[in-house]
């Protein structure tokens, strides 16, 4: 399930608490990006993310790996649904269909920057 995938694939960087590590890995708890339009989250997981990003008022500038080809659509949806409902987060679940739609639309895309996400999907 989503929690198990999170422990294996995400918690080394974002931590079991979802708080991240200050200056290095941004938090998922209370992150506007996690609570944003589901298309943003699917994009980050499928294609990765790089360059400066502001999360809850703090700027990070690192590289997040992509999971396209490493996790299935069902696994991506499960882990995203998990982070949208943990640590006080409260946002709609994400369906595997949304991941398949992303694949059809963007194919094998290079990692996003936060500016590109905002230009494509709007501000989180
Ligand atoms: C950014 C989720 C795995 C490093 C983000 C963001 C999300 C996210 C939603 C956007 C910013 C935020 O909300 O904090 C996930 C999930 C993962 C995962 C669900 C597992 C499936 C990882 C791993 C690493 C990592 C394994 C480290 C190797 C980062 C970094 C950023 C980031 C450095 C900021 C990138 C930048 O500065 O542009 N992650 N992440 N993430 N993640 Fe992850």
PDB file of C-alpha atoms in Angstrom, residues 7-99:
ATOM      1  CA  UNK A   7       8.831   3.954   3.588  1.00  0.00           C
ATOM      2  CA  UNK A   8      10.881   2.287   0.880  1.00  0.00           C
ATOM      3  CA  UNK A   9      11.006   4.993  -1.810  1.00  0.00           C
ATOM      4  CA  UNK A  10      10.585   8.369  -0.124  1.00  0.00           C
ATOM      5  CA  UNK A  11      11.334   8.403   3.593  1.00  0.00           C
ATOM      6  CA  UNK A  12      15.145   8.410   3.244  1.00  0.00           C
ATOM      7  CA  UNK A  13      14.854  11.979   1.937  1.00  0.00           C
ATOM      8  CA  UNK A  14      11.472  13.303   3.110  1.00  0.00           C
ATOM      9  CA  UNK A  15      11.598  11.394   6.443  1.00  0.00           C
ATOM     10  CA  UNK A  16       8.962   9.179   8.046  1.00  0.00           C
ATOM     11  CA  UNK A  17       7.459  12.307   9.627  1.00  0.00           C
ATOM     12  CA  UNK A  18       7.058  14.033   6.223  1.00  0.00           C
ATOM     13  CA  UNK A  19       9.051  16.952   7.638  1.00  0.00           C
ATOM     14  CA  UNK A  20      12.038  16.579   5.287  1.00  0.00           C
ATOM     15  CA  UNK A  21      15.460  17.894   6.323  1.00  0.00           C
ATOM     16  CA  UNK A  22      15.914  21.662   6.588  1.00  0.00           C
ATOM     17  CA  UNK A  23      18.069  23.050   3.794  1.00  0.00           C
ATOM     18  CA  UNK A  24      18.173  19.741   1.917  1.00  0.00           C
ATOM     19  CA  UNK A  25      14.858  17.913   1.493  1.00  0.00           C
ATOM     20  CA  UNK A  26      11.562  19.817   1.548  1.00  0.00           C
ATOM     21  CA  UNK A  27       8.646  18.778   3.787  1.00  0.00           C
ATOM     22  CA  UNK A  28       5.577  16.993   2.439  1.00  0.00           C
ATOM     23  CA  UNK A  29       3.551  17.717   5.588  1.00  0.00           C
ATOM     24  CA  UNK A  30       1.751  20.985   4.944  1.00  0.00           C
ATOM     25  CA  UNK A  31       3.391  21.468   1.538  1.00  0.00           C
ATOM     26  CA  UNK A  32       1.315  23.520  -0.884  1.00  0.00           C
ATOM     27  CA  UNK A  33       2.677  21.288  -3.686  1.00  0.00           C
ATOM     28  CA  UNK A  34       1.301  18.137  -2.062  1.00  0.00           C
ATOM     29  CA  UNK A  35      -2.109  19.743  -1.562  1.00  0.00           C
ATOM     30  CA  UNK A  36      -2.131  21.289  -5.074  1.00  0.00           C
ATOM     31  CA  UNK A  37      -3.743  20.138  -8.318  1.00  0.00           C
ATOM     32  CA  UNK A  38      -3.120  16.404  -8.606  1.00  0.00           C
ATOM     33  CA  UNK A  39      -1.523  16.923 -12.043  1.00  0.00           C
ATOM     34  CA  UNK A  40       1.369  18.738 -10.356  1.00  0.00           C
ATOM     35  CA  UNK A  41       2.103  15.858  -8.015  1.00  0.00           C
ATOM     36  CA  UNK A  42       1.831  13.226 -10.720  1.00  0.00           C
ATOM     37  CA  UNK A  43       4.259  15.283 -12.818  1.00  0.00           C
ATOM     38  CA  UNK A  44       6.824  15.528 -10.006  1.00  0.00           C
ATOM     39  CA  UNK A  45       6.726  11.790  -9.339  1.00  0.00           C
ATOM     40  CA  UNK A  46       6.735  10.663 -12.955  1.00  0.00           C
ATOM     41  CA  UNK A  47       9.396  13.023 -14.304  1.00  0.00           C
ATOM     42  CA  UNK A  48      11.326  14.342 -11.283  1.00  0.00           C
ATOM     43  CA  UNK A  49      12.014  17.897 -10.159  1.00  0.00           C
ATOM     44  CA  UNK A  50      15.086  20.126 -10.115  1.00  0.00           C
ATOM     45  CA  UNK A  51      16.133  23.692  -9.393  1.00  0.00           C
ATOM     46  CA  UNK A  52      14.837  26.207  -6.885  1.00  0.00           C
ATOM     47  CA  UNK A  53      11.440  25.576  -5.315  1.00  0.00           C
ATOM     48  CA  UNK A  54       9.692  27.388  -2.472  1.00  0.00           C
ATOM     49  CA  UNK A  55       7.905  25.037  -0.063  1.00  0.00           C
ATOM     50  CA  UNK A  56       6.041  26.483   2.924  1.00  0.00           C
ATOM     51  CA  UNK A  57       8.061  29.696   2.672  1.00  0.00           C
ATOM     52  CA  UNK A  58      11.535  28.103   2.452  1.00  0.00           C
ATOM     53  CA  UNK A  59      13.607  27.745  -0.717  1.00  0.00           C
ATOM     54  CA  UNK A  60      15.223  24.420  -1.643  1.00  0.00           C
ATOM     55  CA  UNK A  61      17.465  23.769  -4.622  1.00  0.00           C
ATOM     56  CA  UNK A  62      18.101  20.109  -5.175  1.00  0.00           C
ATOM     57  CA  UNK A  63      17.236  17.214  -7.423  1.00  0.00           C
ATOM     58  CA  UNK A  64      14.318  14.858  -6.899  1.00  0.00           C
ATOM     59  CA  UNK A  65      14.561  11.560  -8.806  1.00  0.00           C
ATOM     60  CA  UNK A  66      11.865  10.504 -11.290  1.00  0.00           C
ATOM     61  CA  UNK A  67       9.858   7.325 -10.694  1.00  0.00           C
ATOM     62  CA  UNK A  68       8.600   6.723 -14.235  1.00  0.00           C
ATOM     63  CA  UNK A  69       9.363   3.089 -15.070  1.00  0.00           C
ATOM     64  CA  UNK A  70      10.325   2.336 -11.458  1.00  0.00           C
ATOM     65  CA  UNK A  71       6.838   2.463  -9.891  1.00  0.00           C
ATOM     66  CA  UNK A  72       3.617   1.440 -11.675  1.00  0.00           C
ATOM     67  CA  UNK A  73       0.699   3.835 -12.172  1.00  0.00           C
ATOM     68  CA  UNK A  74      -1.088   2.084  -9.300  1.00  0.00           C
ATOM     69  CA  UNK A  75       1.942   2.464  -7.020  1.00  0.00           C
ATOM     70  CA  UNK A  76       2.394   6.160  -7.900  1.00  0.00           C
ATOM     71  CA  UNK A  77      -1.297   6.786  -7.201  1.00  0.00           C
ATOM     72  CA  UNK A  78      -1.097   4.894  -3.904  1.00  0.00           C
ATOM     73  CA  UNK A  79       1.943   6.752  -2.581  1.00  0.00           C
ATOM     74  CA  UNK A  80       0.532  10.128  -3.640  1.00  0.00           C
ATOM     75  CA  UNK A  81      -2.803   9.335  -2.027  1.00  0.00           C
ATOM     76  CA  UNK A  82      -0.829   8.421   1.107  1.00  0.00           C
ATOM     77  CA  UNK A  83       1.105  11.711   1.305  1.00  0.00           C
ATOM     78  CA  UNK A  84      -2.118  13.670   0.694  1.00  0.00           C
ATOM     79  CA  UNK A  85      -3.757  12.088   3.744  1.00  0.00           C
ATOM     80  CA  UNK A  86      -0.875  11.816   6.276  1.00  0.00           C
ATOM     81  CA  UNK A  87       0.581  14.285   8.806  1.00  0.00           C
ATOM     82  CA  UNK A  88      -2.545  16.425   8.853  1.00  0.00           C
ATOM     83  CA  UNK A  89      -2.686  16.742   5.056  1.00  0.00           C
ATOM     84  CA  UNK A  90      -6.216  16.500   3.711  1.00  0.00           C
ATOM     85  CA  UNK A  91      -6.592  16.375  -0.070  1.00  0.00           C
ATOM     86  CA  UNK A  92      -8.408  14.184  -2.591  1.00  0.00           C
ATOM     87  CA  UNK A  93      -7.031  10.801  -3.494  1.00  0.00           C
ATOM     88  CA  UNK A  94      -5.149  10.315  -6.760  1.00  0.00           C
ATOM     89  CA  UNK A  95      -6.357   7.715  -9.230  1.00  0.00           C
ATOM     90  CA  UNK A  96      -4.054   5.548 -11.406  1.00  0.00           C
ATOM     91  CA  UNK A  97      -5.943   6.906 -14.449  1.00  0.00           C
ATOM     92  CA  UNK A  98      -4.413  10.320 -13.748  1.00  0.00           C
ATOM     93  CA  UNK A  99      -0.956   8.770 -13.986  1.00  0.00           C
TER      94      UNK A  99
END
